[in-house]
Amino acid sequence: MQTSRPPPPQGNPPPYAFVNRFYRSSLRPVVVVVGLLSGIWTLLQAISLFKEVSTDKSQGFPKLGIFAIVLGALYMAVAVIEFFGVGAAALQRAAFVRIYSVLTVASALVVVVAGFLLVIVHFAYKNEILDECVKLSTGDTVVVRYGIWGPASKTQLTQSEAEDFCKNAYSHDSWGDIIALIIEIVLAALFCSIAFAYYRQLIDPTSPANSSRAPSTQFRGSNYPQHYNPPYNASVPALPYNAPYGQYAPPPGPPPNAPPYDHNAPPGYGVGMDDSKVELGPEKDIKDDPFADFDGPSLSERRTGSPGEERDVTSRPHPGGRETFNV
């Protein structure tokens, strides 16, 4: 039988331990940061799409304006959900977090649908997008920068230059929209997992997310509650199972309710009760033989030869006869 537990694993954890490693700590800060970033990004996307509506209509492309309104409304709905999740995580209310975890699934689907719709519009309305770009770019000034810290030049585009510029921009945006859609799908699934994991922490009384909400927190200070499972502390050595306890130290002094004892008296070497150093009092019947069941001569008298009464109790005459034997 193995009586010692194996030491903690060294090195990087396996890939499947990613969630368990983060579950040992509270996911509340992660939910707040993720919700803020998602809400700000979707809000900026919605504002940018709403600004394009007037431009599309003024250039004579009303269909593009309709798609911009639809996409802007979808991103605005996602922004509202994410900001609601930030408030739910800040309040640490299980009911609100449960609603948010369910809404994250809807927001993830909305983001994915919006990404697919953006890609479809980009390829289905290619000519309209290029024509609008050429109209807006012709006669406009373009700033070309060489490198990050390099010099910059300004060029006013002609009709042909505007067409080349818009084709290059369209080709670049095509790959960008596809890559952005893939990233949005991965991040949406990850954000949903984080939201549900945080909700599970709130309903789990042994999770670290509930340690700060326990009523005893204000009384115990910064100590970890005893009724929760603390995370693994690497500073504690690996103790074996069934380890022997330390030697018990007897309490100092005599036991309670003990009679007075003379510590300076030498120990007794006799075998009788008379050698006891404890005064039992005159009312106690002290016998040399504690197993004696009759009053007879003491053991000390028989050893010293002191006279004592002896009688035969092993036999007697037959019933009705003499009480004594003939001598």
CSV table of C-alpha atoms in Angstrom, one decimal:
chain,number,residue,atom,x,y,z
A,1,MET,CA,0.0,0.0,0.0
A,2,GLN,CA,1.4,3.4,-1.0
A,3,THR,CA,1.4,5.7,2.0
A,4,SER,CA,2.6,8.9,0.3
A,5,ARG,CA,0.9,10.9,-2.4
A,6,PRO,CA,2.8,11.9,-5.5
A,7,PRO,CA,4.3,15.3,-5.7
A,8,PRO,CA,2.5,18.0,-7.7
A,9,PRO,CA,3.1,17.9,-11.5
A,10,GLN,CA,5.9,20.0,-12.8
A,11,GLY,CA,6.1,22.0,-16.0
A,12,ASN,CA,3.2,23.2,-18.2
A,13,PRO,CA,-0.2,21.7,-17.6
A,14,PRO,CA,-1.8,19.6,-20.4
A,15,PRO,CA,-4.2,21.4,-22.8
A,16,TYR,CA,-7.3,20.0,-21.2
A,17,ALA,CA,-6.4,21.5,-17.9
A,18,PHE,CA,-6.7,25.0,-19.2
A,19,VAL,CA,-10.3,25.5,-17.9
A,20,ASN,CA,-9.6,23.8,-14.6
A,21,ARG,CA,-6.5,25.9,-14.0
A,22,PHE,CA,-8.5,29.1,-14.4
A,23,TYR,CA,-11.5,27.7,-12.5
A,24,ARG,CA,-9.4,27.7,-9.3
A,25,SER,CA,-9.5,31.5,-9.4
A,26,SER,CA,-12.4,33.8,-9.7
A,27,LEU,CA,-13.5,34.6,-13.3
A,28,ARG,CA,-15.2,37.8,-12.3
A,29,PRO,CA,-12.3,40.1,-13.5
A,30,VAL,CA,-12.2,38.1,-16.8
A,31,VAL,CA,-15.9,38.6,-17.4
A,32,VAL,CA,-15.7,42.3,-16.7
A,33,VAL,CA,-12.7,42.9,-19.0
A,34,VAL,CA,-14.2,40.7,-21.8
A,35,GLY,CA,-17.6,42.4,-21.5
A,36,LEU,CA,-16.1,45.9,-21.6
A,37,LEU,CA,-13.9,45.1,-24.7
A,38,SER,CA,-16.8,43.4,-26.5
A,39,GLY,CA,-19.2,46.1,-25.7
A,40,ILE,CA,-16.9,48.9,-26.8
A,41,TRP,CA,-15.9,47.1,-30.0
A,42,THR,CA,-19.5,46.4,-31.0
A,43,LEU,CA,-20.6,49.9,-30.1
A,44,LEU,CA,-17.9,51.4,-32.4
A,45,GLN,CA,-18.9,49.1,-35.2
A,46,ALA,CA,-22.6,50.2,-34.8
A,47,ILE,CA,-21.7,53.9,-34.8
A,48,SER,CA,-19.5,53.4,-37.9
A,49,LEU,CA,-22.3,51.6,-39.8
A,50,PHE,CA,-24.9,54.2,-38.9
A,51,LYS,CA,-22.6,56.9,-40.3
A,52,GLU,CA,-22.4,55.1,-43.6
A,53,VAL,CA,-26.2,55.2,-44.1
A,54,SER,CA,-26.2,58.9,-45.0
A,55,THR,CA,-23.2,58.4,-47.3
A,56,ASP,CA,-24.7,55.5,-49.2
A,57,LYS,CA,-28.0,57.3,-49.7
A,58,SER,CA,-26.3,60.5,-50.9
A,59,GLN,CA,-24.2,58.6,-53.4
A,60,GLY,CA,-27.2,56.8,-54.8
A,61,PHE,CA,-26.8,53.3,-53.2
A,62,PRO,CA,-29.8,52.9,-51.0
A,63,LYS,CA,-29.5,49.1,-50.7
A,64,LEU,CA,-26.1,49.5,-49.1
A,65,GLY,CA,-27.7,51.9,-46.7
A,66,ILE,CA,-30.3,49.3,-45.7
A,67,PHE,CA,-27.7,46.7,-45.0
A,68,ALA,CA,-25.7,49.2,-42.9
A,69,ILE,CA,-28.8,49.9,-40.8
A,70,VAL,CA,-29.4,46.2,-40.2
A,71,LEU,CA,-25.8,45.5,-39.3
A,72,GLY,CA,-25.6,48.5,-37.0
A,73,ALA,CA,-28.7,47.4,-35.2
A,74,LEU,CA,-27.3,43.9,-34.7
A,75,TYR,CA,-24.0,45.2,-33.3
A,76,MET,CA,-25.9,47.7,-31.0
A,77,ALA,CA,-27.9,44.8,-29.5
A,78,VAL,CA,-24.7,42.9,-28.8
A,79,ALA,CA,-23.2,46.0,-27.1
A,80,VAL,CA,-26.2,46.3,-24.8
A,81,ILE,CA,-25.9,42.6,-23.8
A,82,GLU,CA,-22.2,43.0,-23.1
A,83,PHE,CA,-22.7,46.0,-20.9
A,84,PHE,CA,-25.4,44.2,-19.1
A,85,GLY,CA,-23.0,41.4,-18.4
A,86,VAL,CA,-20.5,43.9,-17.0
A,87,GLY,CA,-23.1,45.1,-14.5
A,88,ALA,CA,-24.1,41.6,-13.6
A,89,ALA,CA,-20.5,40.6,-12.9
A,90,ALA,CA,-20.0,43.7,-10.8
A,91,LEU,CA,-23.1,43.0,-8.7
A,92,GLN,CA,-22.3,39.3,-8.4
A,93,ARG,CA,-25.9,38.4,-8.6
A,94,ALA,CA,-26.4,34.8,-9.7
A,95,ALA,CA,-29.8,35.5,-11.4
A,96,PHE,CA,-28.3,38.3,-13.5
A,97,VAL,CA,-25.3,36.3,-14.4
A,98,ARG,CA,-27.5,33.4,-15.4
A,99,ILE,CA,-29.5,35.8,-17.7
A,100,TYR,CA,-26.2,37.1,-19.1
A,101,SER,CA,-24.8,33.6,-19.7
A,102,VAL,CA,-27.9,32.8,-21.8
A,103,LEU,CA,-27.8,36.1,-23.6
A,104,THR,CA,-24.1,35.5,-24.6
A,105,VAL,CA,-25.3,32.6,-26.7
A,106,ALA,CA,-27.7,34.9,-28.5
A,107,SER,CA,-25.0,37.6,-28.8
A,108,ALA,CA,-22.5,35.1,-30.2
A,109,LEU,CA,-25.0,34.0,-32.8
A,110,VAL,CA,-25.8,37.7,-33.7
A,111,VAL,CA,-22.1,38.5,-34.2
A,112,VAL,CA,-21.5,35.4,-36.3
A,113,VAL,CA,-24.7,36.2,-38.4
A,114,ALA,CA,-23.5,39.8,-38.8
A,115,GLY,CA,-20.1,38.6,-39.9
A,116,PHE,CA,-21.6,36.3,-42.5
A,117,LEU,CA,-23.9,39.0,-43.7
A,118,LEU,CA,-21.0,41.4,-44.1
A,119,VAL,CA,-19.1,38.9,-46.2
A,120,ILE,CA,-22.1,38.2,-48.3
A,121,VAL,CA,-22.8,41.9,-49.0
A,122,HIS,CA,-19.1,42.4,-49.7
A,123,PHE,CA,-19.1,39.9,-52.5
A,124,ALA,CA,-22.7,40.2,-53.7
A,125,TYR,CA,-22.6,44.0,-54.1
A,126,LYS,CA,-19.0,44.2,-55.4
A,127,ASN,CA,-19.9,46.6,-58.3
A,128,GLU,CA,-21.9,49.0,-56.1
A,129,ILE,CA,-19.1,49.1,-53.5
A,130,LEU,CA,-16.4,49.8,-56.2
A,131,ASP,CA,-18.5,52.5,-57.8
A,132,GLU,CA,-19.1,54.2,-54.5
A,133,CYS,CA,-15.4,54.0,-53.7
A,134,VAL,CA,-14.4,55.5,-57.1
A,135,LYS,CA,-16.9,58.4,-56.7
A,136,LEU,CA,-15.6,59.2,-53.2
A,137,SER,CA,-11.9,58.9,-54.1
A,138,THR,CA,-11.8,60.8,-57.4
A,139,GLY,CA,-10.3,64.2,-56.8
A,140,ASP,CA,-9.6,63.3,-53.2
A,141,THR,CA,-6.1,63.7,-51.6
A,142,VAL,CA,-4.5,60.4,-50.5
A,143,VAL,CA,-1.6,60.4,-48.0
A,144,VAL,CA,1.0,57.7,-48.8
A,145,ARG,CA,3.4,56.9,-45.9
A,146,TYR,CA,6.6,54.9,-46.5
A,147,GLY,CA,7.2,52.8,-43.4
A,148,ILE,CA,6.1,53.6,-39.9
A,149,TRP,CA,8.6,56.5,-39.4
A,150,GLY,CA,9.2,57.1,-43.1
A,151,PRO,CA,8.3,60.1,-45.2
A,152,ALA,CA,4.7,60.7,-46.4
A,153,SER,CA,3.5,62.1,-49.7
A,154,LYS,CA,0.1,63.5,-50.7
A,155,THR,CA,-1.4,62.7,-54.1
A,156,GLN,CA,-4.7,63.8,-55.6
A,157,LEU,CA,-6.3,60.8,-57.3
A,158,THR,CA,-7.5,60.9,-60.9
A,159,GLN,CA,-10.3,58.6,-62.3
A,160,SER,CA,-7.9,55.8,-63.2
A,161,GLU,CA,-5.9,56.1,-60.1
A,162,ALA,CA,-9.1,56.0,-58.0
A,163,GLU,CA,-10.2,52.8,-59.8
A,164,ASP,CA,-6.8,51.1,-59.0
A,165,PHE,CA,-6.9,52.4,-55.5
A,166,CYS,CA,-10.5,51.0,-54.9
A,167,LYS,CA,-9.7,47.6,-56.5
A,168,ASN,CA,-6.7,47.2,-54.2
A,169,ALA,CA,-8.7,48.2,-51.2
A,170,TYR,CA,-11.5,45.8,-52.1
A,171,SER,CA,-9.1,42.9,-52.5
A,172,HIS,CA,-7.6,43.7,-49.2
A,173,ASP,CA,-10.9,44.0,-47.5
A,174,SER,CA,-12.1,40.6,-48.9
A,175,TRP,CA,-9.4,38.7,-47.1
A,176,GLY,CA,-9.8,40.9,-44.0
A,177,ASP,CA,-13.6,40.2,-43.8
A,178,ILE,CA,-13.0,36.4,-44.0
A,179,ILE,CA,-10.3,36.4,-41.4
A,180,ALA,CA,-12.4,38.6,-39.1
A,181,LEU,CA,-15.3,36.2,-39.4
A,182,ILE,CA,-13.1,33.3,-38.3
A,183,ILE,CA,-11.8,35.2,-35.4
A,184,GLU,CA,-15.3,36.3,-34.4
A,185,ILE,CA,-16.5,32.7,-34.3
A,186,VAL,CA,-13.6,31.6,-32.1
A,187,LEU,CA,-13.9,34.5,-29.7
A,188,ALA,CA,-17.7,34.2,-29.5
A,189,ALA,CA,-17.4,30.5,-28.4
A,190,LEU,CA,-14.7,31.4,-25.9
A,191,PHE,CA,-16.8,34.3,-24.4
A,192,CYS,CA,-19.8,32.0,-24.0
A,193,SER,CA,-17.6,29.4,-22.2
A,194,ILE,CA,-16.3,32.1,-19.8
A,195,ALA,CA,-19.8,33.4,-19.0
A,196,PHE,CA,-21.2,29.9,-18.2
A,197,ALA,CA,-18.0,29.1,-16.2
A,198,TYR,CA,-18.5,32.2,-14.1
A,199,TYR,CA,-22.2,31.4,-13.5
A,200,ARG,CA,-21.1,27.9,-12.4
A,201,GLN,CA,-18.7,29.5,-9.9
A,202,LEU,CA,-21.4,31.7,-8.4
A,203,ILE,CA,-23.7,28.7,-7.8
A,204,ASP,CA,-20.8,26.5,-6.4
A,205,PRO,CA,-20.3,27.2,-2.7
A,206,THR,CA,-16.7,25.8,-2.8
A,207,SER,CA,-15.5,28.0,-5.7
A,208,PRO,CA,-13.2,31.0,-5.1
A,209,ALA,CA,-15.8,33.4,-6.5
A,210,ASN,CA,-17.9,32.9,-3.3
A,211,SER,CA,-15.1,33.4,-0.8
A,212,SER,CA,-15.4,37.1,-0.8
A,213,ARG,CA,-19.2,37.0,-0.6
A,214,ALA,CA,-19.3,34.8,2.5
A,215,PRO,CA,-20.9,36.6,5.6
A,216,SER,CA,-17.8,35.6,7.7
A,217,THR,CA,-15.5,37.6,5.5
A,218,GLN,CA,-15.8,40.7,7.5
A,219,PHE,CA,-14.9,38.8,10.7
A,220,ARG,CA,-12.1,36.7,9.5
A,221,GLY,CA,-10.2,39.4,7.7
A,222,SER,CA,-8.0,38.2,4.8
A,223,ASN,CA,-7.9,34.5,6.0
A,224,TYR,CA,-9.4,31.9,3.7
A,225,PRO,CA,-12.7,30.4,4.9
A,226,GLN,CA,-12.5,27.0,6.4
A,227,HIS,CA,-15.6,25.6,4.8
A,228,TYR,CA,-14.3,26.4,1.3
A,229,ASN,CA,-11.7,24.5,-0.6
A,230,PRO,CA,-8.7,26.7,-0.9
A,231,PRO,CA,-6.5,26.4,-4.0
A,232,TYR,CA,-3.4,24.4,-4.0
A,233,ASN,CA,-0.6,26.0,-2.0
A,234,ALA,CA,2.8,25.1,-3.5
A,235,SER,CA,4.6,26.4,-0.3
A,236,VAL,CA,3.2,23.5,1.7
A,237,PRO,CA,5.4,20.4,1.4
A,238,ALA,CA,4.0,17.1,0.1
A,239,LEU,CA,3.0,15.3,3.3
A,240,PRO,CA,2.5,11.5,3.2
A,241,TYR,CA,-0.9,10.0,3.9
A,242,ASN,CA,-1.4,8.4,7.3
A,243,ALA,CA,1.5,10.3,8.7
A,244,PRO,CA,2.1,9.6,12.4
A,245,TYR,CA,1.2,12.3,14.8
A,246,GLY,CA,3.7,13.9,17.1
A,247,GLN,CA,4.3,12.7,20.6
A,248,TYR,CA,1.7,13.8,23.0
A,249,ALA,CA,3.1,16.1,25.7
A,250,PRO,CA,1.4,15.4,29.1
A,251,PRO,CA,0.0,18.5,30.9
A,252,PRO,CA,2.2,19.8,33.7
A,253,GLY,CA,1.3,19.2,37.3
A,254,PRO,CA,-0.7,16.5,39.0
A,255,PRO,CA,-4.1,15.3,37.7
A,256,PRO,CA,-7.1,17.2,38.9
A,257,ASN,CA,-8.6,16.4,42.4
A,258,ALA,CA,-5.5,14.4,43.4
A,259,PRO,CA,-4.4,14.3,47.1
A,260,PRO,CA,-1.3,16.2,48.2
A,261,TYR,CA,1.9,14.4,47.3
A,262,ASP,CA,5.3,14.9,48.9
A,263,HIS,CA,7.8,15.2,46.1
A,264,ASN,CA,10.8,15.2,48.5
A,265,ALA,CA,9.9,11.8,50.1
A,266,PRO,CA,11.9,8.8,48.9
A,267,PRO,CA,10.0,6.1,47.0
A,268,GLY,CA,8.6,3.1,49.0
A,269,TYR,CA,9.9,-0.4,48.4
A,270,GLY,CA,7.3,-2.4,50.4
A,271,VAL,CA,4.5,-4.6,49.0
A,272,GLY,CA,1.8,-3.8,51.4
A,273,MET,CA,-0.8,-1.0,51.6
A,274,ASP,CA,1.0,0.3,54.7
A,275,ASP,CA,3.8,1.5,52.4
A,276,SER,CA,1.5,4.0,50.7
A,277,LYS,CA,2.5,7.6,50.9
A,278,VAL,CA,-1.0,8.8,50.6
A,279,GLU,CA,-3.0,9.2,53.8
A,280,LEU,CA,-6.3,7.4,53.2
A,281,GLY,CA,-7.9,8.4,56.6
A,282,PRO,CA,-9.0,6.4,59.6
A,283,GLU,CA,-12.3,5.5,58.1
A,284,LYS,CA,-10.6,3.4,55.4
A,285,ASP,CA,-10.1,-0.3,56.1
A,286,ILE,CA,-6.5,-0.9,55.2
A,287,LYS,CA,-5.6,-4.5,54.6
A,288,ASP,CA,-2.4,-6.0,53.6
A,289,ASP,CA,-4.2,-8.4,51.3
A,290,PRO,CA,-6.7,-6.5,49.2
A,291,PHE,CA,-8.2,-9.8,47.9
A,292,ALA,CA,-9.1,-11.1,51.4
A,293,ASP,CA,-12.8,-12.1,51.7
A,294,PHE,CA,-12.8,-12.8,55.5
A,295,ASP,CA,-11.4,-11.2,58.6
A,296,GLY,CA,-8.3,-13.2,59.5
A,297,PRO,CA,-4.8,-12.6,60.6
A,298,SER,CA,-3.0,-10.1,58.5
A,299,LEU,CA,-0.2,-11.1,56.2
A,300,SER,CA,2.3,-9.2,58.3
A,301,GLU,CA,1.4,-11.0,61.5
A,302,ARG,CA,1.8,-14.4,59.9
A,303,ARG,CA,5.2,-13.4,58.5
A,304,THR,CA,6.4,-12.2,61.9
A,305,GLY,CA,5.0,-15.1,63.9
A,306,SER,CA,2.5,-13.1,65.9
A,307,PRO,CA,-0.2,-15.2,67.6
A,308,GLY,CA,-3.5,-15.3,65.9
A,309,GLU,CA,-6.7,-17.3,66.2
A,310,GLU,CA,-6.9,-20.2,63.8
A,311,ARG,CA,-9.8,-22.6,63.3
A,312,ASP,CA,-10.7,-25.4,61.0
A,313,VAL,CA,-13.3,-24.4,58.5
A,314,THR,CA,-12.7,-27.3,56.1
A,315,SER,CA,-14.7,-30.1,58.0
A,316,ARG,CA,-17.0,-30.7,60.9
A,317,PRO,CA,-18.8,-33.7,62.5
A,318,HIS,CA,-21.9,-35.2,61.0
A,319,PRO,CA,-25.2,-33.4,61.6
A,320,GLY,CA,-26.5,-33.9,65.1
A,321,GLY,CA,-23.2,-34.9,66.5
A,322,ARG,CA,-20.6,-33.1,68.5
A,323,GLU,CA,-19.5,-29.7,67.5
A,324,THR,CA,-15.8,-30.6,68.0
A,325,PHE,CA,-13.6,-33.5,67.2
A,326,ASN,CA,-12.2,-35.8,69.8
A,327,VAL,CA,-8.6,-35.2,70.6
